[in-house]
């Protein structure tokens, strides 16, 4: 997620992906058909995705089967809700996804801790990029962790640090790790390509 539009050094906790137990899926395509044939009866990740039109859907999905279908479905749904918040700025999706005791372990300077932090960051970023969209490019579900590769896109038509944009394209990536508790996300670690973003905004 955007980090109040300032470059920040972060340390991200390493997550080991259980490759033996994981099944990779992609959006329906010729390659996807071949992958489903290779995985046979274990190729159930896409049935976990909530197809409600208001929710973002992952472009690619990897699921650790060892956690069970019910737990995997919960984590996929939480990811869809969280990144729908970043895609729309609508707080109701954040409230569904994160716990009231949520903690940001890579908190940027100036951002409030807890669930109010993402709301603060989203509001500030959308002041600069009102048409911001968040694409869930890759989603990995492993044990109690959600790992996501995100693509943020839009146009700098708003205001950043008192400067009005002139429609410059914004297109940068981010990586998130979300720790899921019993029912909601309880903490996260995240890193963004702020250098690219600030360069596109003309503030590097």
PDB file of N, CA and C in Angstrom, residues 72-165:
ATOM      1  N   UNK A  72      -8.601 -22.159   3.875  1.00  0.00           N
ATOM      2  CA  UNK A  72      -8.130 -21.502   2.658  1.00  0.00           C
ATOM      3  C   UNK A  72      -9.176 -20.534   2.118  1.00  0.00           C
ATOM      4  N   UNK A  73     -10.448 -20.944   2.149  1.00  0.00           N
ATOM      5  CA  UNK A  73     -11.523 -20.079   1.662  1.00  0.00           C
ATOM      6  C   UNK A  73     -11.621 -18.805   2.498  1.00  0.00           C
ATOM      7  N   UNK A  74     -11.458 -18.933   3.823  1.00  0.00           N
ATOM      8  CA  UNK A  74     -11.478 -17.761   4.692  1.00  0.00           C
ATOM      9  C   UNK A  74     -10.372 -16.781   4.300  1.00  0.00           C
ATOM     10  N   UNK A  75      -9.168 -17.280   4.109  1.00  0.00           N
ATOM     11  CA  UNK A  75      -8.037 -16.400   3.819  1.00  0.00           C
ATOM     12  C   UNK A  75      -8.164 -15.757   2.441  1.00  0.00           C
ATOM     13  N   UNK A  76      -8.671 -16.503   1.469  1.00  0.00           N
ATOM     14  CA  UNK A  76      -8.896 -15.915   0.145  1.00  0.00           C
ATOM     15  C   UNK A  76      -9.923 -14.792   0.245  1.00  0.00           C
ATOM     16  N   UNK A  77     -11.001 -15.019   0.981  1.00  0.00           N
ATOM     17  CA  UNK A  77     -12.039 -14.002   1.116  1.00  0.00           C
ATOM     18  C   UNK A  77     -11.510 -12.753   1.831  1.00  0.00           C
ATOM     19  N   UNK A  78     -10.719 -12.944   2.888  1.00  0.00           N
ATOM     20  CA  UNK A  78     -10.141 -11.797   3.588  1.00  0.00           C
ATOM     21  C   UNK A  78      -9.242 -10.983   2.658  1.00  0.00           C
ATOM     22  N   UNK A  79      -8.459 -11.677   1.830  1.00  0.00           N
ATOM     23  CA  UNK A  79      -7.608 -10.974   0.871  1.00  0.00           C
ATOM     24  C   UNK A  79      -8.452 -10.181  -0.120  1.00  0.00           C
ATOM     25  N   UNK A  80      -9.519 -10.784  -0.620  1.00  0.00           N
ATOM     26  CA  UNK A  80     -10.381 -10.067  -1.555  1.00  0.00           C
ATOM     27  C   UNK A  80     -10.996  -8.832  -0.915  1.00  0.00           C
ATOM     28  N   UNK A  81     -11.416  -8.952   0.340  1.00  0.00           N
ATOM     29  CA  UNK A  81     -12.010  -7.809   1.028  1.00  0.00           C
ATOM     30  C   UNK A  81     -10.981  -6.707   1.270  1.00  0.00           C
ATOM     31  N   UNK A  82      -9.785  -7.096   1.739  1.00  0.00           N
ATOM     32  CA  UNK A  82      -8.751  -6.104   2.014  1.00  0.00           C
ATOM     33  C   UNK A  82      -8.363  -5.339   0.756  1.00  0.00           C
ATOM     34  N   UNK A  83      -8.137  -6.052  -0.340  1.00  0.00           N
ATOM     35  CA  UNK A  83      -7.659  -5.365  -1.539  1.00  0.00           C
ATOM     36  C   UNK A  83      -8.795  -4.696  -2.307  1.00  0.00           C
ATOM     37  N   UNK A  84     -10.034  -5.069  -2.016  1.00  0.00           N
ATOM     38  CA  UNK A  84     -11.155  -4.271  -2.512  1.00  0.00           C
ATOM     39  C   UNK A  84     -11.176  -2.919  -1.812  1.00  0.00           C
ATOM     40  N   UNK A  85     -10.811  -2.900  -0.524  1.00  0.00           N
ATOM     41  CA  UNK A  85     -10.670  -1.610   0.165  1.00  0.00           C
ATOM     42  C   UNK A  85      -9.640  -0.744  -0.540  1.00  0.00           C
ATOM     43  N   UNK A  86      -8.451  -1.312  -0.842  1.00  0.00           N
ATOM     44  CA  UNK A  86      -7.427  -0.511  -1.513  1.00  0.00           C
ATOM     45  C   UNK A  86      -7.834  -0.138  -2.937  1.00  0.00           C
ATOM     46  N   UNK A  87      -8.691  -0.950  -3.543  1.00  0.00           N
ATOM     47  CA  UNK A  87      -9.141  -0.667  -4.906  1.00  0.00           C
ATOM     48  C   UNK A  87     -10.219   0.411  -4.948  1.00  0.00           C
ATOM     49  N   UNK A  88     -10.989   0.535  -3.866  1.00  0.00           N
ATOM     50  CA  UNK A  88     -12.130   1.458  -3.859  1.00  0.00           C
ATOM     51  C   UNK A  88     -12.009   2.586  -2.841  1.00  0.00           C
ATOM     52  N   UNK A  89     -11.252   2.360  -1.765  1.00  0.00           N
ATOM     53  CA  UNK A  89     -11.199   3.321  -0.675  1.00  0.00           C
ATOM     54  C   UNK A  89     -12.381   3.217   0.274  1.00  0.00           C
ATOM     55  N   UNK A  90     -13.246   2.211   0.090  1.00  0.00           N
ATOM     56  CA  UNK A  90     -14.436   2.069   0.924  1.00  0.00           C
ATOM     57  C   UNK A  90     -14.100   1.311   2.204  1.00  0.00           C
ATOM     58  N   UNK A  91     -14.264   1.989   3.331  1.00  0.00           N
ATOM     59  CA  UNK A  91     -13.847   1.464   4.631  1.00  0.00           C
ATOM     60  C   UNK A  91     -14.579   0.179   5.025  1.00  0.00           C
ATOM     61  N   UNK A  92     -15.779  -0.029   4.539  1.00  0.00           N
ATOM     62  CA  UNK A  92     -16.541  -1.204   4.951  1.00  0.00           C
ATOM     63  C   UNK A  92     -15.803  -2.499   4.617  1.00  0.00           C
ATOM     64  N   UNK A  93     -15.026  -2.499   3.543  1.00  0.00           N
ATOM     65  CA  UNK A  93     -14.272  -3.702   3.177  1.00  0.00           C
ATOM     66  C   UNK A  93     -13.093  -3.906   4.116  1.00  0.00           C
ATOM     67  N   UNK A  94     -12.461  -2.836   4.533  1.00  0.00           N
ATOM     68  CA  UNK A  94     -11.378  -2.937   5.508  1.00  0.00           C
ATOM     69  C   UNK A  94     -11.902  -3.475   6.830  1.00  0.00           C
ATOM     70  N   UNK A  95     -13.060  -2.993   7.269  1.00  0.00           N
ATOM     71  CA  UNK A  95     -13.646  -3.444   8.527  1.00  0.00           C
ATOM     72  C   UNK A  95     -13.931  -4.944   8.513  1.00  0.00           C
ATOM     73  N   UNK A  96     -14.310  -5.465   7.364  1.00  0.00           N
ATOM     74  CA  UNK A  96     -14.552  -6.900   7.244  1.00  0.00           C
ATOM     75  C   UNK A  96     -13.258  -7.698   7.320  1.00  0.00           C
ATOM     76  N   UNK A  97     -12.185  -7.131   6.809  1.00  0.00           N
ATOM     77  CA  UNK A  97     -10.937  -7.884   6.652  1.00  0.00           C
ATOM     78  C   UNK A  97     -10.030  -7.864   7.869  1.00  0.00           C
ATOM     79  N   UNK A  98      -9.917  -6.726   8.554  1.00  0.00           N
ATOM     80  CA  UNK A  98      -8.910  -6.612   9.611  1.00  0.00           C
ATOM     81  C   UNK A  98      -9.536  -6.538  10.989  1.00  0.00           C
ATOM     82  N   UNK A  99      -8.820  -7.087  11.947  1.00  0.00           N
ATOM     83  CA  UNK A  99      -9.252  -7.108  13.341  1.00  0.00           C
ATOM     84  C   UNK A  99      -9.118  -5.724  13.970  1.00  0.00           C
ATOM     85  N   UNK A 100      -9.937  -5.427  14.986  1.00  0.00           N
ATOM     86  CA  UNK A 100      -9.766  -4.164  15.726  1.00  0.00           C
ATOM     87  C   UNK A 100      -8.399  -4.039  16.386  1.00  0.00           C
ATOM     88  N   UNK A 101      -7.710  -5.173  16.595  1.00  0.00           N
ATOM     89  CA  UNK A 101      -6.374  -5.131  17.210  1.00  0.00           C
ATOM     90  C   UNK A 101      -5.273  -5.243  16.149  1.00  0.00           C
ATOM     91  N   UNK A 102      -5.624  -5.036  14.905  1.00  0.00           N
ATOM     92  CA  UNK A 102      -4.656  -5.106  13.804  1.00  0.00           C
ATOM     93  C   UNK A 102      -3.445  -4.215  14.068  1.00  0.00           C
ATOM     94  N   UNK A 103      -2.262  -4.744  13.715  1.00  0.00           N
ATOM     95  CA  UNK A 103      -1.020  -3.994  13.894  1.00  0.00           C
ATOM     96  C   UNK A 103      -0.209  -3.997  12.596  1.00  0.00           C
ATOM     97  N   UNK A 104       0.263  -2.824  12.203  1.00  0.00           N
ATOM     98  CA  UNK A 104       1.147  -2.664  11.044  1.00  0.00           C
ATOM     99  C   UNK A 104       2.583  -2.728  11.541  1.00  0.00           C
ATOM    100  N   UNK A 105       3.301  -3.786  11.151  1.00  0.00           N
ATOM    101  CA  UNK A 105       4.668  -3.974  11.614  1.00  0.00           C
ATOM    102  C   UNK A 105       5.707  -3.202  10.806  1.00  0.00           C
ATOM    103  N   UNK A 106       5.289  -2.550   9.743  1.00  0.00           N
ATOM    104  CA  UNK A 106       6.182  -1.708   8.939  1.00  0.00           C
ATOM    105  C   UNK A 106       5.543  -0.334   8.783  1.00  0.00           C
ATOM    106  N   UNK A 107       5.147   0.222   9.897  1.00  0.00           N
ATOM    107  CA  UNK A 107       4.388   1.474   9.915  1.00  0.00           C
ATOM    108  C   UNK A 107       5.239   2.640   9.437  1.00  0.00           C
ATOM    109  N   UNK A 108       4.798   3.347   8.391  1.00  0.00           N
ATOM    110  CA  UNK A 108       5.548   4.521   7.916  1.00  0.00           C
ATOM    111  C   UNK A 108       5.405   5.695   8.883  1.00  0.00           C
ATOM    112  N   UNK A 109       6.378   6.588   8.899  1.00  0.00           N
ATOM    113  CA  UNK A 109       6.262   7.795   9.739  1.00  0.00           C
ATOM    114  C   UNK A 109       5.001   8.576   9.382  1.00  0.00           C
ATOM    115  N   UNK A 110       4.294   9.003  10.406  1.00  0.00           N
ATOM    116  CA  UNK A 110       3.118   9.826  10.194  1.00  0.00           C
ATOM    117  C   UNK A 110       1.821   9.073  10.027  1.00  0.00           C
ATOM    118  N   UNK A 111       1.894   7.739   9.858  1.00  0.00           N
ATOM    119  CA  UNK A 111       0.666   6.965   9.701  1.00  0.00           C
ATOM    120  C   UNK A 111       0.224   6.418  11.055  1.00  0.00           C
ATOM    121  N   UNK A 112      -1.054   6.545  11.410  1.00  0.00           N
ATOM    122  CA  UNK A 112      -1.530   6.001  12.688  1.00  0.00           C
ATOM    123  C   UNK A 112      -1.420   4.478  12.721  1.00  0.00           C
ATOM    124  N   UNK A 113      -1.155   3.948  13.903  1.00  0.00           N
ATOM    125  CA  UNK A 113      -1.119   2.504  14.084  1.00  0.00           C
ATOM    126  C   UNK A 113      -2.556   1.975  14.127  1.00  0.00           C
ATOM    127  N   UNK A 114      -2.699   0.693  13.815  1.00  0.00           N
ATOM    128  CA  UNK A 114      -4.003   0.052  13.895  1.00  0.00           C
ATOM    129  C   UNK A 114      -4.832   0.216  12.637  1.00  0.00           C
ATOM    130  N   UNK A 115      -6.108  -0.163  12.695  1.00  0.00           N
ATOM    131  CA  UNK A 115      -6.973  -0.119  11.516  1.00  0.00           C
ATOM    132  C   UNK A 115      -7.163   1.276  10.919  1.00  0.00           C
ATOM    133  N   UNK A 116      -6.940   2.333  11.718  1.00  0.00           N
ATOM    134  CA  UNK A 116      -7.093   3.679  11.160  1.00  0.00           C
ATOM    135  C   UNK A 116      -5.952   4.036  10.203  1.00  0.00           C
ATOM    136  N   UNK A 117      -4.836   3.307  10.290  1.00  0.00           N
ATOM    137  CA  UNK A 117      -3.691   3.591   9.426  1.00  0.00           C
ATOM    138  C   UNK A 117      -3.989   3.426   7.947  1.00  0.00           C
ATOM    139  N   UNK A 118      -4.536   2.269   7.523  1.00  0.00           N
ATOM    140  CA  UNK A 118      -4.870   2.120   6.103  1.00  0.00           C
ATOM    141  C   UNK A 118      -5.886   3.140   5.608  1.00  0.00           C
ATOM    142  N   UNK A 119      -6.851   3.519   6.454  1.00  0.00           N
ATOM    143  CA  UNK A 119      -7.833   4.531   6.054  1.00  0.00           C
ATOM    144  C   UNK A 119      -7.138   5.860   5.806  1.00  0.00           C
ATOM    145  N   UNK A 120      -6.242   6.225   6.707  1.00  0.00           N
ATOM    146  CA  UNK A 120      -5.463   7.451   6.582  1.00  0.00           C
ATOM    147  C   UNK A 120      -4.632   7.451   5.294  1.00  0.00           C
ATOM    148  N   UNK A 121      -3.951   6.321   5.036  1.00  0.00           N
ATOM    149  CA  UNK A 121      -3.090   6.227   3.856  1.00  0.00           C
ATOM    150  C   UNK A 121      -3.903   6.272   2.567  1.00  0.00           C
ATOM    151  N   UNK A 122      -5.014   5.555   2.540  1.00  0.00           N
ATOM    152  CA  UNK A 122      -5.851   5.530   1.346  1.00  0.00           C
ATOM    153  C   UNK A 122      -6.400   6.912   1.024  1.00  0.00           C
ATOM    154  N   UNK A 123      -6.886   7.610   2.042  1.00  0.00           N
ATOM    155  CA  UNK A 123      -7.448   8.958   1.830  1.00  0.00           C
ATOM    156  C   UNK A 123      -6.387   9.904   1.279  1.00  0.00           C
ATOM    157  N   UNK A 124      -5.190   9.868   1.871  1.00  0.00           N
ATOM    158  CA  UNK A 124      -4.120  10.757   1.415  1.00  0.00           C
ATOM    159  C   UNK A 124      -3.669  10.425   0.001  1.00  0.00           C
ATOM    160  N   UNK A 125      -3.569   9.142  -0.299  1.00  0.00           N
ATOM    161  CA  UNK A 125      -3.109   8.762  -1.630  1.00  0.00           C
ATOM    162  C   UNK A 125      -4.143   9.106  -2.692  1.00  0.00           C
ATOM    163  N   UNK A 126      -5.413   8.924  -2.371  1.00  0.00           N
ATOM    164  CA  UNK A 126      -6.461   9.240  -3.344  1.00  0.00           C
ATOM    165  C   UNK A 126      -6.620  10.741  -3.556  1.00  0.00           C
ATOM    166  N   UNK A 127      -6.103  11.537  -2.618  1.00  0.00           N
ATOM    167  CA  UNK A 127      -6.072  12.978  -2.857  1.00  0.00           C
ATOM    168  C   UNK A 127      -5.137  13.310  -4.010  1.00  0.00           C
ATOM    169  N   UNK A 128      -4.118  12.472  -4.216  1.00  0.00           N
ATOM    170  CA  UNK A 128      -3.186  12.664  -5.325  1.00  0.00           C
ATOM    171  C   UNK A 128      -3.609  11.903  -6.572  1.00  0.00           C
ATOM    172  N   UNK A 129      -4.136  10.693  -6.369  1.00  0.00           N
ATOM    173  CA  UNK A 129      -4.508   9.816  -7.495  1.00  0.00           C
ATOM    174  C   UNK A 129      -5.967   9.386  -7.299  1.00  0.00           C
ATOM    175  N   UNK A 130      -6.924  10.228  -7.656  1.00  0.00           N
ATOM    176  CA  UNK A 130      -8.334   9.923  -7.389  1.00  0.00           C
ATOM    177  C   UNK A 130      -8.852   8.679  -8.092  1.00  0.00           C
ATOM    178  N   UNK A 131      -8.270   8.324  -9.245  1.00  0.00           N
ATOM    179  CA  UNK A 131      -8.763   7.160  -9.989  1.00  0.00           C
ATOM    180  C   UNK A 131      -7.944   5.903  -9.693  1.00  0.00           C
ATOM    181  N   UNK A 132      -7.322   5.843  -8.537  1.00  0.00           N
ATOM    182  CA  UNK A 132      -6.467   4.718  -8.166  1.00  0.00           C
ATOM    183  C   UNK A 132      -7.211   3.391  -8.237  1.00  0.00           C
ATOM    184  N   UNK A 133      -6.553   2.393  -8.826  1.00  0.00           N
ATOM    185  CA  UNK A 133      -7.048   1.025  -8.777  1.00  0.00           C
ATOM    186  C   UNK A 133      -5.945   0.140  -8.211  1.00  0.00           C
ATOM    187  N   UNK A 134      -6.361  -0.926  -7.558  1.00  0.00           N
ATOM    188  CA  UNK A 134      -5.427  -1.902  -6.994  1.00  0.00           C
ATOM    189  C   UNK A 134      -5.720  -3.254  -7.626  1.00  0.00           C
ATOM    190  N   UNK A 135      -4.748  -3.783  -8.348  1.00  0.00           N
ATOM    191  CA  UNK A 135      -4.889  -5.107  -8.958  1.00  0.00           C
ATOM    192  C   UNK A 135      -4.217  -6.143  -8.066  1.00  0.00           C
ATOM    193  N   UNK A 136      -4.939  -7.213  -7.765  1.00  0.00           N
ATOM    194  CA  UNK A 136      -4.386  -8.323  -6.996  1.00  0.00           C
ATOM    195  C   UNK A 136      -3.738  -9.292  -7.981  1.00  0.00           C
ATOM    196  N   UNK A 137      -2.475  -9.029  -8.295  1.00  0.00           N
ATOM    197  CA  UNK A 137      -1.802  -9.755  -9.363  1.00  0.00           C
ATOM    198  C   UNK A 137      -1.489 -11.192  -8.988  1.00  0.00           C
ATOM    199  N   UNK A 138      -1.024 -11.414  -7.767  1.00  0.00           N
ATOM    200  CA  UNK A 138      -0.705 -12.754  -7.274  1.00  0.00           C
ATOM    201  C   UNK A 138      -1.178 -12.880  -5.845  1.00  0.00           C
ATOM    202  N   UNK A 139      -1.781 -14.010  -5.509  1.00  0.00           N
ATOM    203  CA  UNK A 139      -2.227 -14.276  -4.147  1.00  0.00           C
ATOM    204  C   UNK A 139      -1.739 -15.650  -3.730  1.00  0.00           C
ATOM    205  N   UNK A 140      -0.991 -15.703  -2.616  1.00  0.00           N
ATOM    206  CA  UNK A 140      -0.473 -16.950  -2.072  1.00  0.00           C
ATOM    207  C   UNK A 140      -1.080 -17.176  -0.693  1.00  0.00           C
ATOM    208  N   UNK A 141      -1.692 -18.338  -0.520  1.00  0.00           N
ATOM    209  CA  UNK A 141      -2.323 -18.705   0.747  1.00  0.00           C
ATOM    210  C   UNK A 141      -1.519 -19.853   1.350  1.00  0.00           C
ATOM    211  N   UNK A 142      -0.823 -19.605   2.463  1.00  0.00           N
ATOM    212  CA  UNK A 142       0.026 -20.614   3.088  1.00  0.00           C
ATOM    213  C   UNK A 142      -0.107 -20.521   4.609  1.00  0.00           C
ATOM    214  N   UNK A 143      -0.573 -21.611   5.225  1.00  0.00           N
ATOM    215  CA  UNK A 143      -0.743 -21.677   6.671  1.00  0.00           C
ATOM    216  C   UNK A 143      -1.603 -20.495   7.129  1.00  0.00           C
ATOM    217  N   UNK A 144      -1.089 -19.638   8.033  1.00  0.00           N
ATOM    218  CA  UNK A 144      -1.876 -18.491   8.504  1.00  0.00           C
ATOM    219  C   UNK A 144      -1.398 -17.194   7.871  1.00  0.00           C
ATOM    220  N   UNK A 145      -0.781 -17.273   6.699  1.00  0.00           N
ATOM    221  CA  UNK A 145      -0.250 -16.098   6.026  1.00  0.00           C
ATOM    222  C   UNK A 145      -0.879 -15.924   4.639  1.00  0.00           C
ATOM    223  N   UNK A 146      -1.138 -14.672   4.309  1.00  0.00           N
ATOM    224  CA  UNK A 146      -1.539 -14.261   2.962  1.00  0.00           C
ATOM    225  C   UNK A 146      -0.382 -13.432   2.408  1.00  0.00           C
ATOM    226  N   UNK A 147       0.124 -13.810   1.257  1.00  0.00           N
ATOM    227  CA  UNK A 147       1.145 -13.011   0.584  1.00  0.00           C
ATOM    228  C   UNK A 147       0.565 -12.531  -0.743  1.00  0.00           C
ATOM    229  N   UNK A 148       0.700 -11.249  -1.010  1.00  0.00           N
ATOM    230  CA  UNK A 148       0.089 -10.677  -2.210  1.00  0.00           C
ATOM    231  C   UNK A 148       1.074  -9.802  -2.966  1.00  0.00           C
ATOM    232  N   UNK A 149       1.047  -9.937  -4.289  1.00  0.00           N
ATOM    233  CA  UNK A 149       1.767  -9.001  -5.162  1.00  0.00           C
ATOM    234  C   UNK A 149       0.717  -8.108  -5.793  1.00  0.00           C
ATOM    235  N   UNK A 150       0.886  -6.803  -5.601  1.00  0.00           N
ATOM    236  CA  UNK A 150      -0.129  -5.833  -6.005  1.00  0.00           C
ATOM    237  C   UNK A 150       0.399  -4.900  -7.078  1.00  0.00           C
ATOM    238  N   UNK A 151      -0.493  -4.436  -7.930  1.00  0.00           N
ATOM    239  CA  UNK A 151      -0.161  -3.400  -8.913  1.00  0.00           C
ATOM    240  C   UNK A 151      -1.137  -2.243  -8.705  1.00  0.00           C
ATOM    241  N   UNK A 152      -0.588  -1.061  -8.417  1.00  0.00           N
ATOM    242  CA  UNK A 152      -1.397   0.147  -8.248  1.00  0.00           C
ATOM    243  C   UNK A 152      -1.263   0.996  -9.501  1.00  0.00           C
ATOM    244  N   UNK A 153      -2.407   1.464 -10.024  1.00  0.00           N
ATOM    245  CA  UNK A 153      -2.392   2.259 -11.255  1.00  0.00           C
ATOM    246  C   UNK A 153      -3.384   3.410 -11.144  1.00  0.00           C
ATOM    247  N   UNK A 154      -3.095   4.460 -11.851  1.00  0.00           N
ATOM    248  CA  UNK A 154      -3.989   5.612 -11.885  1.00  0.00           C
ATOM    249  C   UNK A 154      -3.299   6.797 -12.526  1.00  0.00           C
ATOM    250  N   UNK A 155      -3.820   7.992 -12.253  1.00  0.00           N
ATOM    251  CA  UNK A 155      -3.271   9.212 -12.846  1.00  0.00           C
ATOM    252  C   UNK A 155      -3.186  10.303 -11.782  1.00  0.00           C
ATOM    253  N   UNK A 156      -2.078  11.005 -11.784  1.00  0.00           N
ATOM    254  CA  UNK A 156      -1.839  12.069 -10.815  1.00  0.00           C
ATOM    255  C   UNK A 156      -2.574  13.320 -11.269  1.00  0.00           C
ATOM    256  N   UNK A 157      -3.839  13.405 -10.882  1.00  0.00           N
ATOM    257  CA  UNK A 157      -4.665  14.562 -11.231  1.00  0.00           C
ATOM    258  C   UNK A 157      -5.064  15.360 -10.001  1.00  0.00           C
ATOM    259  N   UNK A 158      -4.708  14.842  -8.820  1.00  0.00           N
ATOM    260  CA  UNK A 158      -5.030  15.536  -7.586  1.00  0.00           C
ATOM    261  C   UNK A 158      -3.852  16.354  -7.089  1.00  0.00           C
ATOM    262  N   UNK A 159      -3.698  16.382  -5.774  1.00  0.00           N
ATOM    263  CA  UNK A 159      -2.668  17.214  -5.152  1.00  0.00           C
ATOM    264  C   UNK A 159      -1.765  16.379  -4.255  1.00  0.00           C
ATOM    265  N   UNK A 160      -0.451  16.614  -4.370  1.00  0.00           N
ATOM    266  CA  UNK A 160       0.535  15.951  -3.515  1.00  0.00           C
ATOM    267  C   UNK A 160       1.508  17.006  -3.009  1.00  0.00           C
ATOM    268  N   UNK A 161       1.577  17.133  -1.661  1.00  0.00           N
ATOM    269  CA  UNK A 161       2.459  18.141  -1.058  1.00  0.00           C
ATOM    270  C   UNK A 161       2.224  19.533  -1.642  1.00  0.00           C
ATOM    271  N   UNK A 162       0.972  19.846  -1.894  1.00  0.00           N
ATOM    272  CA  UNK A 162       0.616  21.160  -2.407  1.00  0.00           C
ATOM    273  C   UNK A 162       0.799  21.336  -3.898  1.00  0.00           C
ATOM    274  N   UNK A 163       1.243  20.295  -4.594  1.00  0.00           N
ATOM    275  CA  UNK A 163       1.477  20.369  -6.041  1.00  0.00           C
ATOM    276  C   UNK A 163       0.356  19.641  -6.769  1.00  0.00           C
ATOM    277  N   UNK A 164      -0.204  20.281  -7.774  1.00  0.00           N
ATOM    278  CA  UNK A 164      -1.268  19.693  -8.573  1.00  0.00           C
ATOM    279  C   UNK A 164      -0.674  18.878  -9.705  1.00  0.00           C
ATOM    280  N   UNK A 165      -1.140  17.636  -9.856  1.00  0.00           N
ATOM    281  CA  UNK A 165      -0.677  16.798 -10.951  1.00  0.00           C
ATOM    282  C   UNK A 165      -1.241  17.250 -12.277  1.00  0.00           C
TER     283      UNK A 165
END
